[in-house]
JSON list of C-alpha atoms in Angstrom, two decimals:
[
{"chain": "U", "resi": 1, "resn": "UNK", "atom": "CA", "xyz": [21.34, -6.69, 21.36]},
{"chain": "U", "resi": 2, "resn": "UNK", "atom": "CA", "xyz": [22.20, -3.05, 20.88]},
{"chain": "U", "resi": 3, "resn": "UNK", "atom": "CA", "xyz": [19.44, -0.81, 19.54]},
{"chain": "U", "resi": 4, "resn": "UNK", "atom": "CA", "xyz": [21.47, 0.07, 16.44]},
{"chain": "U", "resi": 5, "resn": "UNK", "atom": "CA", "xyz": [22.01, -3.58, 15.55]},
{"chain": "U", "resi": 6, "resn": "UNK", "atom": "CA", "xyz": [18.33, -4.40, 16.04]},
{"chain": "U", "resi": 7, "resn": "UNK", "atom": "CA", "xyz": [17.27, -1.33, 14.05]},
{"chain": "U", "resi": 8, "resn": "UNK", "atom": "CA", "xyz": [19.63, -2.32, 11.24]},
{"chain": "U", "resi": 9, "resn": "UNK", "atom": "CA", "xyz": [18.06, -5.78, 11.07]},
{"chain": "U", "resi": 10, "resn": "UNK", "atom": "CA", "xyz": [14.52, -4.40, 11.15]},
{"chain": "U", "resi": 11, "resn": "UNK", "atom": "CA", "xyz": [15.32, -2.04, 8.26]},
{"chain": "U", "resi": 12, "resn": "UNK", "atom": "CA", "xyz": [15.84, -5.11, 6.04]},
{"chain": "U", "resi": 13, "resn": "UNK", "atom": "CA", "xyz": [12.45, -6.66, 6.87]},
{"chain": "U", "resi": 14, "resn": "UNK", "atom": "CA", "xyz": [9.77, -6.20, 4.24]},
{"chain": "U", "resi": 15, "resn": "UNK", "atom": "CA", "xyz": [6.47, -4.63, 5.24]},
{"chain": "U", "resi": 16, "resn": "UNK", "atom": "CA", "xyz": [4.46, -7.80, 4.50]},
{"chain": "U", "resi": 17, "resn": "UNK", "atom": "CA", "xyz": [6.81, -9.92, 6.63]},
{"chain": "U", "resi": 18, "resn": "UNK", "atom": "CA", "xyz": [6.56, -7.47, 9.52]},
{"chain": "U", "resi": 19, "resn": "UNK", "atom": "CA", "xyz": [2.76, -7.30, 9.18]},
{"chain": "U", "resi": 20, "resn": "UNK", "atom": "CA", "xyz": [2.57, -11.11, 9.19]},
{"chain": "U", "resi": 21, "resn": "UNK", "atom": "CA", "xyz": [4.68, -11.39, 12.34]},
{"chain": "U", "resi": 22, "resn": "UNK", "atom": "CA", "xyz": [2.66, -8.74, 14.18]},
{"chain": "U", "resi": 23, "resn": "UNK", "atom": "CA", "xyz": [-0.62, -10.38, 13.11]},
{"chain": "U", "resi": 24, "resn": "UNK", "atom": "CA", "xyz": [0.58, -13.79, 14.32]},
{"chain": "U", "resi": 25, "resn": "UNK", "atom": "CA", "xyz": [1.34, -12.22, 17.70]},
{"chain": "U", "resi": 26, "resn": "UNK", "atom": "CA", "xyz": [-2.31, -11.17, 17.99]},
{"chain": "U", "resi": 27, "resn": "UNK", "atom": "CA", "xyz": [-2.25, -7.59, 16.68]},
{"chain": "U", "resi": 28, "resn": "UNK", "atom": "CA", "xyz": [-4.14, -7.81, 13.36]},
{"chain": "U", "resi": 29, "resn": "UNK", "atom": "CA", "xyz": [-5.29, -4.19, 13.09]},
{"chain": "U", "resi": 30, "resn": "UNK", "atom": "CA", "xyz": [-2.10, -2.10, 12.97]},
{"chain": "U", "resi": 31, "resn": "UNK", "atom": "CA", "xyz": [-2.13, 1.09, 10.93]},
{"chain": "U", "resi": 32, "resn": "UNK", "atom": "CA", "xyz": [0.06, 4.07, 10.28]},
{"chain": "U", "resi": 33, "resn": "UNK", "atom": "CA", "xyz": [-1.92, 7.24, 10.89]},
{"chain": "U", "resi": 34, "resn": "UNK", "atom": "CA", "xyz": [-1.11, 10.91, 10.56]},
{"chain": "U", "resi": 35, "resn": "UNK", "atom": "CA", "xyz": [1.96, 10.50, 8.37]},
{"chain": "U", "resi": 36, "resn": "UNK", "atom": "CA", "xyz": [4.14, 13.56, 8.09]},
{"chain": "U", "resi": 37, "resn": "UNK", "atom": "CA", "xyz": [6.85, 14.26, 5.50]},
{"chain": "U", "resi": 38, "resn": "UNK", "atom": "CA", "xyz": [10.47, 13.73, 6.51]},
{"chain": "U", "resi": 39, "resn": "UNK", "atom": "CA", "xyz": [11.69, 16.49, 4.20]},
{"chain": "U", "resi": 40, "resn": "UNK", "atom": "CA", "xyz": [9.34, 19.45, 4.25]},
{"chain": "U", "resi": 41, "resn": "UNK", "atom": "CA", "xyz": [11.56, 21.39, 1.87]},
{"chain": "U", "resi": 42, "resn": "UNK", "atom": "CA", "xyz": [11.03, 18.85, -0.95]},
{"chain": "U", "resi": 43, "resn": "UNK", "atom": "CA", "xyz": [8.01, 18.52, -3.24]},
{"chain": "U", "resi": 44, "resn": "UNK", "atom": "CA", "xyz": [6.58, 15.46, -4.94]},
{"chain": "U", "resi": 45, "resn": "UNK", "atom": "CA", "xyz": [5.45, 16.35, -8.43]},
{"chain": "U", "resi": 46, "resn": "UNK", "atom": "CA", "xyz": [4.18, 14.06, -11.16]},
{"chain": "U", "resi": 47, "resn": "UNK", "atom": "CA", "xyz": [1.14, 12.86, -13.04]},
{"chain": "U", "resi": 48, "resn": "UNK", "atom": "CA", "xyz": [-1.27, 11.35, -10.50]},
{"chain": "U", "resi": 49, "resn": "UNK", "atom": "CA", "xyz": [-2.38, 7.79, -11.24]},
{"chain": "U", "resi": 50, "resn": "UNK", "atom": "CA", "xyz": [-5.34, 7.17, -8.92]},
{"chain": "U", "resi": 51, "resn": "UNK", "atom": "CA", "xyz": [-6.67, 3.75, -7.94]},
{"chain": "U", "resi": 52, "resn": "UNK", "atom": "CA", "xyz": [-10.07, 4.06, -6.29]},
{"chain": "U", "resi": 53, "resn": "UNK", "atom": "CA", "xyz": [-11.15, 1.18, -4.09]},
{"chain": "U", "resi": 54, "resn": "UNK", "atom": "CA", "xyz": [-14.92, 0.83, -3.78]},
{"chain": "U", "resi": 55, "resn": "UNK", "atom": "CA", "xyz": [-17.12, -1.46, -1.71]},
{"chain": "U", "resi": 56, "resn": "UNK", "atom": "CA", "xyz": [-17.81, -4.87, -3.23]},
{"chain": "U", "resi": 57, "resn": "UNK", "atom": "CA", "xyz": [-20.99, -4.88, -5.33]},
{"chain": "U", "resi": 58, "resn": "UNK", "atom": "CA", "xyz": [-22.78, -8.10, -6.26]},
{"chain": "U", "resi": 59, "resn": "UNK", "atom": "CA", "xyz": [-24.15, -6.56, -9.45]},
{"chain": "U", "resi": 60, "resn": "UNK", "atom": "CA", "xyz": [-20.63, -5.75, -10.73]},
{"chain": "U", "resi": 61, "resn": "UNK", "atom": "CA", "xyz": [-18.72, -8.75, -9.39]},
{"chain": "U", "resi": 62, "resn": "UNK", "atom": "CA", "xyz": [-18.92, -10.76, -12.64]},
{"chain": "U", "resi": 63, "resn": "UNK", "atom": "CA", "xyz": [-17.66, -7.84, -14.77]},
{"chain": "U", "resi": 64, "resn": "UNK", "atom": "CA", "xyz": [-14.84, -7.09, -12.36]},
{"chain": "U", "resi": 65, "resn": "UNK", "atom": "CA", "xyz": [-13.60, -10.69, -12.30]},
{"chain": "U", "resi": 66, "resn": "UNK", "atom": "CA", "xyz": [-13.92, -10.93, -16.09]},
{"chain": "U", "resi": 67, "resn": "UNK", "atom": "CA", "xyz": [-11.49, -7.99, -16.38]},
{"chain": "U", "resi": 68, "resn": "UNK", "atom": "CA", "xyz": [-8.77, -10.18, -14.88]},
{"chain": "U", "resi": 69, "resn": "UNK", "atom": "CA", "xyz": [-7.49, -11.38, -11.55]},
{"chain": "U", "resi": 70, "resn": "UNK", "atom": "CA", "xyz": [-4.97, -8.54, -11.25]},
{"chain": "U", "resi": 71, "resn": "UNK", "atom": "CA", "xyz": [-7.38, -5.65, -11.81]},
{"chain": "U", "resi": 72, "resn": "UNK", "atom": "CA", "xyz": [-6.24, -3.99, -8.59]},
{"chain": "U", "resi": 73, "resn": "UNK", "atom": "CA", "xyz": [-2.65, -3.84, -9.91]},
{"chain": "U", "resi": 74, "resn": "UNK", "atom": "CA", "xyz": [-3.53, -2.20, -13.23]},
{"chain": "U", "resi": 75, "resn": "UNK", "atom": "CA", "xyz": [-2.90, 1.39, -12.10]},
{"chain": "U", "resi": 76, "resn": "UNK", "atom": "CA", "xyz": [0.58, 0.51, -10.84]},
{"chain": "U", "resi": 77, "resn": "UNK", "atom": "CA", "xyz": [1.39, -1.57, -13.92]},
{"chain": "U", "resi": 78, "resn": "UNK", "atom": "CA", "xyz": [0.39, 1.27, -16.26]},
{"chain": "U", "resi": 79, "resn": "UNK", "atom": "CA", "xyz": [2.35, 3.89, -14.33]},
{"chain": "U", "resi": 80, "resn": "UNK", "atom": "CA", "xyz": [5.32, 5.46, -16.09]},
{"chain": "U", "resi": 81, "resn": "UNK", "atom": "CA", "xyz": [8.52, 6.83, -14.55]},
{"chain": "U", "resi": 82, "resn": "UNK", "atom": "CA", "xyz": [7.66, 10.11, -12.84]},
{"chain": "U", "resi": 83, "resn": "UNK", "atom": "CA", "xyz": [4.03, 9.14, -12.15]},
{"chain": "U", "resi": 84, "resn": "UNK", "atom": "CA", "xyz": [2.72, 9.33, -8.58]},
{"chain": "U", "resi": 85, "resn": "UNK", "atom": "CA", "xyz": [0.47, 6.49, -7.37]},
{"chain": "U", "resi": 86, "resn": "UNK", "atom": "CA", "xyz": [-2.51, 7.70, -5.35]},
{"chain": "U", "resi": 87, "resn": "UNK", "atom": "CA", "xyz": [-4.77, 5.21, -3.54]},
{"chain": "U", "resi": 88, "resn": "UNK", "atom": "CA", "xyz": [-8.30, 6.32, -2.65]},
{"chain": "U", "resi": 89, "resn": "UNK", "atom": "CA", "xyz": [-9.73, 3.94, -0.06]},
{"chain": "U", "resi": 90, "resn": "UNK", "atom": "CA", "xyz": [-12.76, 6.10, 0.65]},
{"chain": "U", "resi": 91, "resn": "UNK", "atom": "CA", "xyz": [-11.70, 6.70, 4.25]},
{"chain": "U", "resi": 92, "resn": "UNK", "atom": "CA", "xyz": [-11.40, 2.97, 5.03]},
{"chain": "U", "resi": 93, "resn": "UNK", "atom": "CA", "xyz": [-8.87, 2.34, 7.81]},
{"chain": "U", "resi": 94, "resn": "UNK", "atom": "CA", "xyz": [-9.52, -1.34, 8.55]},
{"chain": "U", "resi": 95, "resn": "UNK", "atom": "CA", "xyz": [-7.62, -2.70, 5.57]},
{"chain": "U", "resi": 96, "resn": "UNK", "atom": "CA", "xyz": [-4.77, -1.85, 3.25]},
{"chain": "U", "resi": 97, "resn": "UNK", "atom": "CA", "xyz": [-4.81, -1.00, -0.44]},
{"chain": "U", "resi": 98, "resn": "UNK", "atom": "CA", "xyz": [-1.19, -1.67, -1.33]},
{"chain": "U", "resi": 99, "resn": "UNK", "atom": "CA", "xyz": [1.94, -3.49, -0.31]},
{"chain": "U", "resi": 100, "resn": "UNK", "atom": "CA", "xyz": [5.47, -4.04, -1.56]},
{"chain": "U", "resi": 101, "resn": "UNK", "atom": "CA", "xyz": [4.23, -6.03, -4.56]},
{"chain": "U", "resi": 102, "resn": "UNK", "atom": "CA", "xyz": [2.64, -2.85, -5.96]},
{"chain": "U", "resi": 103, "resn": "UNK", "atom": "CA", "xyz": [4.69, -0.03, -4.48]},
{"chain": "U", "resi": 104, "resn": "UNK", "atom": "CA", "xyz": [8.04, -1.75, -5.00]},
{"chain": "U", "resi": 105, "resn": "UNK", "atom": "CA", "xyz": [8.02, -1.06, -8.75]}
]
């Protein structure tokens, strides 16, 4: 298969589907590091909506679950056109904070 044809097919694969396939092949810890902008002459400007992910705490677990099962989606759901979603994972690189379900809005 020509590279262009393969690349075209891969461009249509969702991130979660690609992650699942890679994980099933035995590569569960794949991350994108050191991202760089494609267009350095453009600026991203908007109101920052920050979701901060903190370590699990037993003393707060009941309150967190009482707030609803989709608490981690609230920032994205409340975002308005022009807002910029910012995810603070506290330096964690062994897991993800978002996928197409949140960032595909």
